[in-house]
Coordinates of C-alpha atoms in Angstrom, one line a residue:
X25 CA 147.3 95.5 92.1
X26 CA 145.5 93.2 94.7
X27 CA 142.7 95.9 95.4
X28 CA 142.2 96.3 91.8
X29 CA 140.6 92.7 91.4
X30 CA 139.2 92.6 94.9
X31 CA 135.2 92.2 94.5
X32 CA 132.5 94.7 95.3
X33 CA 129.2 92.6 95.5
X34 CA 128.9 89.3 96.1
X35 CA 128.5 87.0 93.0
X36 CA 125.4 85.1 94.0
X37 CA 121.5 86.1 95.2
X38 CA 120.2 85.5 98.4
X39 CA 116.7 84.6 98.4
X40 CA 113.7 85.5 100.3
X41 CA 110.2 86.0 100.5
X42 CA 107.5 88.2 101.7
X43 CA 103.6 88.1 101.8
X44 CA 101.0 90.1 102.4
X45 CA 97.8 88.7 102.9
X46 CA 94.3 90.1 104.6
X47 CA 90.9 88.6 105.2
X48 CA 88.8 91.6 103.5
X49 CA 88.4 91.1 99.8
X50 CA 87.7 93.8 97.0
X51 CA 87.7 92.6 93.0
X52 CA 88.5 94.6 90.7
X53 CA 90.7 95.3 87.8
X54 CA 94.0 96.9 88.9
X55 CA 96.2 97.8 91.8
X56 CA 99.4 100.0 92.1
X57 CA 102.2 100.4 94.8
X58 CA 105.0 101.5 95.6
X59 CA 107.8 99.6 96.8
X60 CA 111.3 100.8 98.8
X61 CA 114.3 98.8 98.7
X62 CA 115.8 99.6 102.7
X63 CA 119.3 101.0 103.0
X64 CA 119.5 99.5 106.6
X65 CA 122.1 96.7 105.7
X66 CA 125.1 96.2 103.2
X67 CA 122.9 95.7 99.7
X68 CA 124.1 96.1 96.7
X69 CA 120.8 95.6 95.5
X70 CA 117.6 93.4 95.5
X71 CA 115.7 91.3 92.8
X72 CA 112.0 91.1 92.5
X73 CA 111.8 87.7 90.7
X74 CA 107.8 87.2 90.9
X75 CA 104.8 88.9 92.2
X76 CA 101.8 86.4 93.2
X77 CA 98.3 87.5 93.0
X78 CA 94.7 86.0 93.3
X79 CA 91.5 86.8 91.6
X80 CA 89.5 86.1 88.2
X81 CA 92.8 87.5 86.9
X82 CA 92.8 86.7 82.9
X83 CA 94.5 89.0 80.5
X84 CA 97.4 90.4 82.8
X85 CA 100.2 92.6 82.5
X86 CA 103.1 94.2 85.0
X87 CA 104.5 97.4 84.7
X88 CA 107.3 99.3 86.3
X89 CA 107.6 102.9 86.8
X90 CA 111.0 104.0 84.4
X91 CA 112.5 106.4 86.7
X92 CA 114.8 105.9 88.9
X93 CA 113.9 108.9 91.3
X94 CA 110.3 109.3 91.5
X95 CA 111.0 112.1 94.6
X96 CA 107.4 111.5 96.2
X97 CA 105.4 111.4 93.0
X98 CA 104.2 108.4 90.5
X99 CA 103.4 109.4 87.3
X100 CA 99.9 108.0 86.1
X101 CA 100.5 108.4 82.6
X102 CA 101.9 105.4 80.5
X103 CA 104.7 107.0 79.0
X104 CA 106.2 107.2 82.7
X105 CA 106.0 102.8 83.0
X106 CA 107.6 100.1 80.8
X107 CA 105.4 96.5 80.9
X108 CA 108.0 93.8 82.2
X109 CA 105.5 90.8 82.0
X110 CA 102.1 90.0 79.8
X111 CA 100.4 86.7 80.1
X112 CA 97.0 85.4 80.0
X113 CA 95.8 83.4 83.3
X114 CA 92.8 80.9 84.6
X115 CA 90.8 82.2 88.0
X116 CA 92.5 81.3 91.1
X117 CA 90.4 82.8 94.1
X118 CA 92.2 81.3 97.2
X119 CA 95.6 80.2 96.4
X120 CA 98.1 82.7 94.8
X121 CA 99.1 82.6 91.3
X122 CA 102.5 83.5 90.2
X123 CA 103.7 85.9 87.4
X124 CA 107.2 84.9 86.8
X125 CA 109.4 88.3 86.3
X126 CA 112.7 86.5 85.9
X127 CA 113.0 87.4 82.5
X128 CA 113.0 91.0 83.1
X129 CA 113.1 91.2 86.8
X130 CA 113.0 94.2 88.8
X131 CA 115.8 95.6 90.4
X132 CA 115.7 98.0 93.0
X133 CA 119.1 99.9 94.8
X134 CA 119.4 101.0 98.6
X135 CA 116.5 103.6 99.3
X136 CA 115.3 103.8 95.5
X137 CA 111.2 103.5 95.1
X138 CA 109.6 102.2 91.9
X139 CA 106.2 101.7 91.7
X140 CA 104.1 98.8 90.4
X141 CA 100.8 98.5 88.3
X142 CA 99.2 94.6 88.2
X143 CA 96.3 95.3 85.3
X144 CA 94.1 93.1 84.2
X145 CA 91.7 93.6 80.9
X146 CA 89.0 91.1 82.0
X147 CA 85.8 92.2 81.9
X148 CA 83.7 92.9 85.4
X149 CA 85.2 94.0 88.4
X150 CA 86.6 90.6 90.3
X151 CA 90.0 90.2 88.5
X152 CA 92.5 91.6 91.2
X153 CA 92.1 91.1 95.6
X154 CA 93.1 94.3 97.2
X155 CA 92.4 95.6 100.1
X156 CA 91.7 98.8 102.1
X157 CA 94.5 100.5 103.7
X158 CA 94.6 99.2 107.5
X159 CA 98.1 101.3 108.5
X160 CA 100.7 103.3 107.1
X161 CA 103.4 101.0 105.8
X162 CA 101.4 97.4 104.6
X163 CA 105.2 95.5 104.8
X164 CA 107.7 96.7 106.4
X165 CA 111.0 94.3 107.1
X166 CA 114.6 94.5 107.1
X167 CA 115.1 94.7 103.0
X168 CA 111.9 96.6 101.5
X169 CA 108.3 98.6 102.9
X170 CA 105.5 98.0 100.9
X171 CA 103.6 101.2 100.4
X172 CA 99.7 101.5 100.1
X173 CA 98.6 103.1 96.5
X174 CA 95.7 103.0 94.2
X175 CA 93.2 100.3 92.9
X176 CA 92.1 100.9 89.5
X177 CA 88.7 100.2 88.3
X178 CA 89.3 100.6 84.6
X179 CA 89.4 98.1 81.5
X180 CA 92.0 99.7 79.7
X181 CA 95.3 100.0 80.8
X182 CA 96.1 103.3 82.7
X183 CA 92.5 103.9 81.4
X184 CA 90.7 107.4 82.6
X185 CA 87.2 105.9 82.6
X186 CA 86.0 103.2 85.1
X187 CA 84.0 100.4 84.1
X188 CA 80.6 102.0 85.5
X189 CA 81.5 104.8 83.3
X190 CA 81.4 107.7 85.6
X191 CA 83.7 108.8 88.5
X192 CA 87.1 108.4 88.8
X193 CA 89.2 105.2 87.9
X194 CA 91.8 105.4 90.9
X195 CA 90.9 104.7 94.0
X196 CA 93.1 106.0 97.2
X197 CA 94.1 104.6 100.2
X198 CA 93.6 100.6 98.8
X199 CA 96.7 98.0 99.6
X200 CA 98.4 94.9 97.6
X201 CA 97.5 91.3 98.6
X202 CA 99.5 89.0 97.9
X203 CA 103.4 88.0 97.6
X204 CA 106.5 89.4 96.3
X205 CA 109.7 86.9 95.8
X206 CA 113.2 88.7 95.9
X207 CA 116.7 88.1 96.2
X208 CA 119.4 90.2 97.7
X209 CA 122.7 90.6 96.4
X210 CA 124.9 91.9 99.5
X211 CA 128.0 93.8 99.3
X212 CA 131.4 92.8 100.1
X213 CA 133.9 94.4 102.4
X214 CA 136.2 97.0 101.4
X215 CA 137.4 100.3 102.9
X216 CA 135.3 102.8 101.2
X217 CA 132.4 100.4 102.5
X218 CA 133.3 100.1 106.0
X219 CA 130.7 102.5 107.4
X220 CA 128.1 99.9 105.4
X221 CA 128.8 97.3 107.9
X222 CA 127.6 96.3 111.8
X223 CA 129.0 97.6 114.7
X224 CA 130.3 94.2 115.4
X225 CA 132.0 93.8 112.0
X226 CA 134.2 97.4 112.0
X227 CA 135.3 96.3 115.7
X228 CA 136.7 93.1 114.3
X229 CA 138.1 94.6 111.0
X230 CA 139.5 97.4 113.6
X231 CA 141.1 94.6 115.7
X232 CA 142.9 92.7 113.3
X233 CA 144.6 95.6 111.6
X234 CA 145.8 95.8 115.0
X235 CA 147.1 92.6 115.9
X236 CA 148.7 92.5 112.8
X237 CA 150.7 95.8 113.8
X238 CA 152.0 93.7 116.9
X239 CA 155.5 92.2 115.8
X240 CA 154.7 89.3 118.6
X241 CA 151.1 88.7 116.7
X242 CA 151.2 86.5 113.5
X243 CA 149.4 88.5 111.6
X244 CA 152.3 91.1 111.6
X245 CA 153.7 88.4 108.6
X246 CA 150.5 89.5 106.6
X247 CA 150.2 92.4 104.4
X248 CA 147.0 94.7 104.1
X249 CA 146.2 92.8 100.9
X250 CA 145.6 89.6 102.8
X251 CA 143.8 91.2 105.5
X252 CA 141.5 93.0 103.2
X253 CA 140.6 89.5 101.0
X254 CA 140.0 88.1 104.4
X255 CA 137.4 90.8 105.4
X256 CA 136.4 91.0 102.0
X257 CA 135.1 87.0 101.6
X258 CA 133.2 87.6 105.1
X259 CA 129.3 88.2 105.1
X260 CA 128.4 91.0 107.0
X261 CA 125.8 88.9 109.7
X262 CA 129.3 86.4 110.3
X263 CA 129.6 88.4 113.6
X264 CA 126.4 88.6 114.9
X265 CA 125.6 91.9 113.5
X266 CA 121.1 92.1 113.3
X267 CA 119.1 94.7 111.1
X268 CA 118.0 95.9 114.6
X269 CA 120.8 96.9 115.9
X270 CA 122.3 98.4 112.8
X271 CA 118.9 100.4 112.3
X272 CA 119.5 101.8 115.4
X273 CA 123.1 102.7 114.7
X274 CA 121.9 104.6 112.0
X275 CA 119.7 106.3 113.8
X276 CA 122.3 107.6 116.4
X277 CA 124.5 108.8 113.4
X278 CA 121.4 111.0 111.8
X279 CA 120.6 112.8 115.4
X280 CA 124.2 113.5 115.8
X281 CA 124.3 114.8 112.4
X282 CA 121.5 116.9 113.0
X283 CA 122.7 118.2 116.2
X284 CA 125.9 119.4 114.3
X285 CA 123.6 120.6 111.7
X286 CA 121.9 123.2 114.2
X287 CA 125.3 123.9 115.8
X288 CA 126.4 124.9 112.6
X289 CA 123.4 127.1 111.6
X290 CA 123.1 128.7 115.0
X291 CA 126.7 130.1 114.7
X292 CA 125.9 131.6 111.1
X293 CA 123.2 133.4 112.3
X294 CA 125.1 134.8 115.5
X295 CA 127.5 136.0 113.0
X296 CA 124.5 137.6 110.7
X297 CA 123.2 138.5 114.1
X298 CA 126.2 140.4 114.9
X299 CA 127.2 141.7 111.5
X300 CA 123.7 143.3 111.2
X301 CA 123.9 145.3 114.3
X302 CA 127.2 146.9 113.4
X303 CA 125.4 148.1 109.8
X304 CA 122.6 149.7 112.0
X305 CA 124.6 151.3 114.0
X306 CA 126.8 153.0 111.7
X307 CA 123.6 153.8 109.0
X308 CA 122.1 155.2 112.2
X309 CA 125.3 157.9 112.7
X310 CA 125.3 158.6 108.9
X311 CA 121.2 159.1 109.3
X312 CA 121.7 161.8 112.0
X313 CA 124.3 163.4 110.2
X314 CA 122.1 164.0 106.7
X315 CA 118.6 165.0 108.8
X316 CA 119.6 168.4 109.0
X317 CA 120.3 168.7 105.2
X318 CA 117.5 167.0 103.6
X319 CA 114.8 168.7 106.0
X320 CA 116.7 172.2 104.8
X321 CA 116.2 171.0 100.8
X322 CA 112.7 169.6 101.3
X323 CA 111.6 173.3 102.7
X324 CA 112.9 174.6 99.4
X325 CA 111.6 171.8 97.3
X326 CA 108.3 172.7 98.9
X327 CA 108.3 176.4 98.2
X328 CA 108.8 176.2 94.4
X329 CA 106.1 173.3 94.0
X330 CA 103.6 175.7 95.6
X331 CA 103.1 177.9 92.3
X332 CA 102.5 174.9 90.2
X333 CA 100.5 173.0 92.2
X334 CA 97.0 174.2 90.7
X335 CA 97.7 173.7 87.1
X336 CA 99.5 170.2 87.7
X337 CA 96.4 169.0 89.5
X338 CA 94.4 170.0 86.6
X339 CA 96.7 168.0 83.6
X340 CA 96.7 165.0 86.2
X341 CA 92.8 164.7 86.2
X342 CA 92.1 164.6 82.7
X343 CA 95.4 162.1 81.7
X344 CA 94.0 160.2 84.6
X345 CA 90.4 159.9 83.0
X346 CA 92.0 158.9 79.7
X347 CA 94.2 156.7 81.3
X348 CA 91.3 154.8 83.0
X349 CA 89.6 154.2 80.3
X350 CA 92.2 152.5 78.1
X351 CA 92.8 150.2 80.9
X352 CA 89.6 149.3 81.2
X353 CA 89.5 148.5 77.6
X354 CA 92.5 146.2 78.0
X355 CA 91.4 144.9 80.8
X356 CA 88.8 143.4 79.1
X357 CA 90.2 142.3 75.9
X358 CA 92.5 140.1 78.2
X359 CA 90.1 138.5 80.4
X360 CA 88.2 137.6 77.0
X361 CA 91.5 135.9 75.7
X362 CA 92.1 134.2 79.0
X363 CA 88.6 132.9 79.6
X364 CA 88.5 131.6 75.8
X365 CA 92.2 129.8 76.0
X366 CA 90.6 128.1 79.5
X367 CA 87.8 126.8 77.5
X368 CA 89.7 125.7 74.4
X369 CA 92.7 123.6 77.4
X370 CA 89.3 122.1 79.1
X371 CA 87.7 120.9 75.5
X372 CA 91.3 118.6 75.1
X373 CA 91.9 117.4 78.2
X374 CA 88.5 116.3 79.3
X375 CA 86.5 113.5 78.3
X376 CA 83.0 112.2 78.6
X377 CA 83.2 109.8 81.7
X378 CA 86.7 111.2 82.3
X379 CA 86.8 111.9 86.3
X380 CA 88.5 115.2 87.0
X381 CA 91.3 113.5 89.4
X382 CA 91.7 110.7 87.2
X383 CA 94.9 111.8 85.8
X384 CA 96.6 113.6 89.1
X385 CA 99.8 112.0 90.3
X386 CA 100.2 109.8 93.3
X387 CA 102.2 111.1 96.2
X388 CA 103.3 108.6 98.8
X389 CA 105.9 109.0 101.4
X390 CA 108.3 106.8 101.8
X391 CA 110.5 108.1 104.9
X392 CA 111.3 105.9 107.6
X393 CA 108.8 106.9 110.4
X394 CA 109.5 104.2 113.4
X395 CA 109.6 106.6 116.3
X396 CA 107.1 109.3 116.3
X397 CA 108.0 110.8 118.8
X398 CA 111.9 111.7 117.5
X399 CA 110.1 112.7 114.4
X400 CA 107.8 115.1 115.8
X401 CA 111.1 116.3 117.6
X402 CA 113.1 116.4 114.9
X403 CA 110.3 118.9 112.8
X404 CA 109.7 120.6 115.8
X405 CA 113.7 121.8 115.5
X406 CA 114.0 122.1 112.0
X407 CA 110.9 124.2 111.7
X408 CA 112.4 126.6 114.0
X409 CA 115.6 126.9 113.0
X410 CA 113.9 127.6 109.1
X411 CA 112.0 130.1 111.2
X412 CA 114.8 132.1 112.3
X413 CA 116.8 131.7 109.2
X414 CA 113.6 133.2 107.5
X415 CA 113.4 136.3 110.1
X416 CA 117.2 137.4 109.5
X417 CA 116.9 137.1 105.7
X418 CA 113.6 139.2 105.9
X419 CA 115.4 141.7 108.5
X420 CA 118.5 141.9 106.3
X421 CA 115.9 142.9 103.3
X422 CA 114.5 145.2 105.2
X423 CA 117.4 147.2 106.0
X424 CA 119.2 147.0 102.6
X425 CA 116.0 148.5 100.7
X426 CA 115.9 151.4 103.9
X427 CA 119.5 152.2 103.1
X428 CA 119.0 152.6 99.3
X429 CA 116.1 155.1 99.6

């Protein structure tokens, strides 16, 4: 009964801060990023309490994307976002202004990515500081990576049509300045959450589950109950344990796993491998058996088809000539119908002003890519071992549609 009132996460918020801050300056209306809470140390989750921004700023509103797997892709559409925070605010060029989000704050689990749109509908183009994108990742710590995205240049929220009134309203490869206040809320210790913890921690959790199965220890008067409240009420960085380390204990874990991974796949395809060569072998016996036969009934076949050949050739031509020109007739009775429903989807979607990529969906990537050279080792691998996975299928294919004809 102990474990069942044992806590999961811990009951209060750790907070912290980040900022982001560069020298170039460019104004204008809107900016939108995305943001990945890290699965590196025991979170339960993190709390975005404020975002702090500088510029002309006025009329301003925050929205959050609603889904909670975006899978590469942000929606640009507004029925993909929900607005957590509207408030109107006075020009504040060098110091940051906040936007409070406590009320609805935004809450982001280990490795989820929600993006966020800061919009302003002042008029002119100085109401927001971005700035270019300088590098991949434009904050990267132990708890989230900041993402480059898009600056938008339009008036209207989520709006098509940039304030000069041609071109597109999103602009790539642009990055947030300013700050974003958080607080994590960590787990707490309990079996199915071991492999969560540091190195350090599941050595010490390890040891005193053994001491206390020594009858000369003390803690063989304990119960597991005890033990497990007493690793429970422990935070995780008590024994020394660093994001660092634990990043690179995770690391270890995905190359063995991979490893195994290509182990395992090698062996199925020996197995195809060896499987495959039996079936040609014995289709290659039954092949030699039926030559004789079907050479026999083709000479036959051939024989008879002789007498008709003439008056055959002559039907063919004329259903081939009548043939040809119904198709042609359909042929272009369809491209008339596709050409006029291309026209009639064009007339709704575009507007005057509207910029053809305006409305496309941004893709960012949000994989963890510290070591490039691992990486580029780890595709290397998994592109050939798709490769050959993709040669014994087609083989396999191959030799099935043979047999059947």
């Amino acid at each position: 009964m102990a474990a069942l009132t044992r806590a999961t996460k811990a009951n209060y918020t750790i907070h912290d801060h980040i900022q982001a801050e560069t020298t170039d300056r460019e104004d204008h209306t809107g900016i939108m990023f995305p943001v990945k809470c890290k699965d590196i140390l025991p979170l339960d989750h993190l709390v975005i309490n404020s975002v702090a921004i500088r510029g002309a700023l006025g009329p301003l509103t925050v929205w959050v994307t609603k889904s909670e797997d975006l899978n590469g892709e942000i929606q640009l559409s507004k029925k993909h976002w929900i607005k957590i925070y509207q408030k109107e605010h006075q020009p504040s060029f060098v110091g940051y202004e906040t936007l409070d989000l406590s009320a609805k704050p935004i809450i982001l689990k280990p490795g989820q990515v929600k993006g966020i749109y800061i919009h302003s509908t002042r008029r002119g183009d100085e109401a927001i500081v971005y700035d270019n994108k300088a590098k991949q990742k434009t904050v990267d710590d132990s708890f989230i990576t900041i993402l480059p995205g898009r600056a938008h240049v339009s008036e209207k929220v989520f709006g098509s049509i940039p304030i000069w009134g041609w071109g597109s309203a999103w602009r790539d490869n642009r990055e947030f300045v300013g700050q974003l206040k958080y607080g994590a809320v960590y787990k707490l210790w309990n079996p199915q959450e071991n492999m969560s913890f540091g190195g350090s921690f599941r050595t010490a959790a390890r040891i005193l589950f053994m001491c206390q199965r020594r009858s000369e220890s003390p803690f063989s008067k304990l119960p597991d109950d005890c033990l497990f409240f007493i690793l429970n009420m422990m935070r995780w960085d008590w024994l020394n344990d660093t994001s660092v380390e634990m990043k690179r204990e995770q690391k270890q874990r995905r190359r063995l796993r991979r490893q195994q991974m290509i182990q395992e796949a090698d062996a199925i395809m020996d197995e195809q491998n060896n499987h495959a060569d039996a079936n040609e072998e014995v289709a290659a016996a039954d092949d030699e058996v039926q030559v004789d036969d079907e050479v026999d009934a083709e000479a036959e076949e051939d024989e008879e088809d002789l007498d008709f050949m003439d008056e055959d050739s002559s039907d063919d031509s004329e259903d081939a000539d009548t043939s040809d020109n119904d198709d042609d007739d359909d042929d272009d009775d369809d491209d008339d119908e596709e050409e006029s429903s291309e026209e009639e989807e064009e007339e709704e979607e575009y507007a005057w002003g509207d910029h053809v990529g305006s409305r496309s969906a941004f893709h960012y990537n949000a994989d963890d890519t510290s070591s490039d050279s691992e990486n580029s080792e780890s595709d290397v691998e998994r592109d050939e071992r798709y490769r050959r996975v993709a040669i014994m299928r087609a083989r396999r294919n191959i030799l099935s549609f043979l047999r059947s004809h």
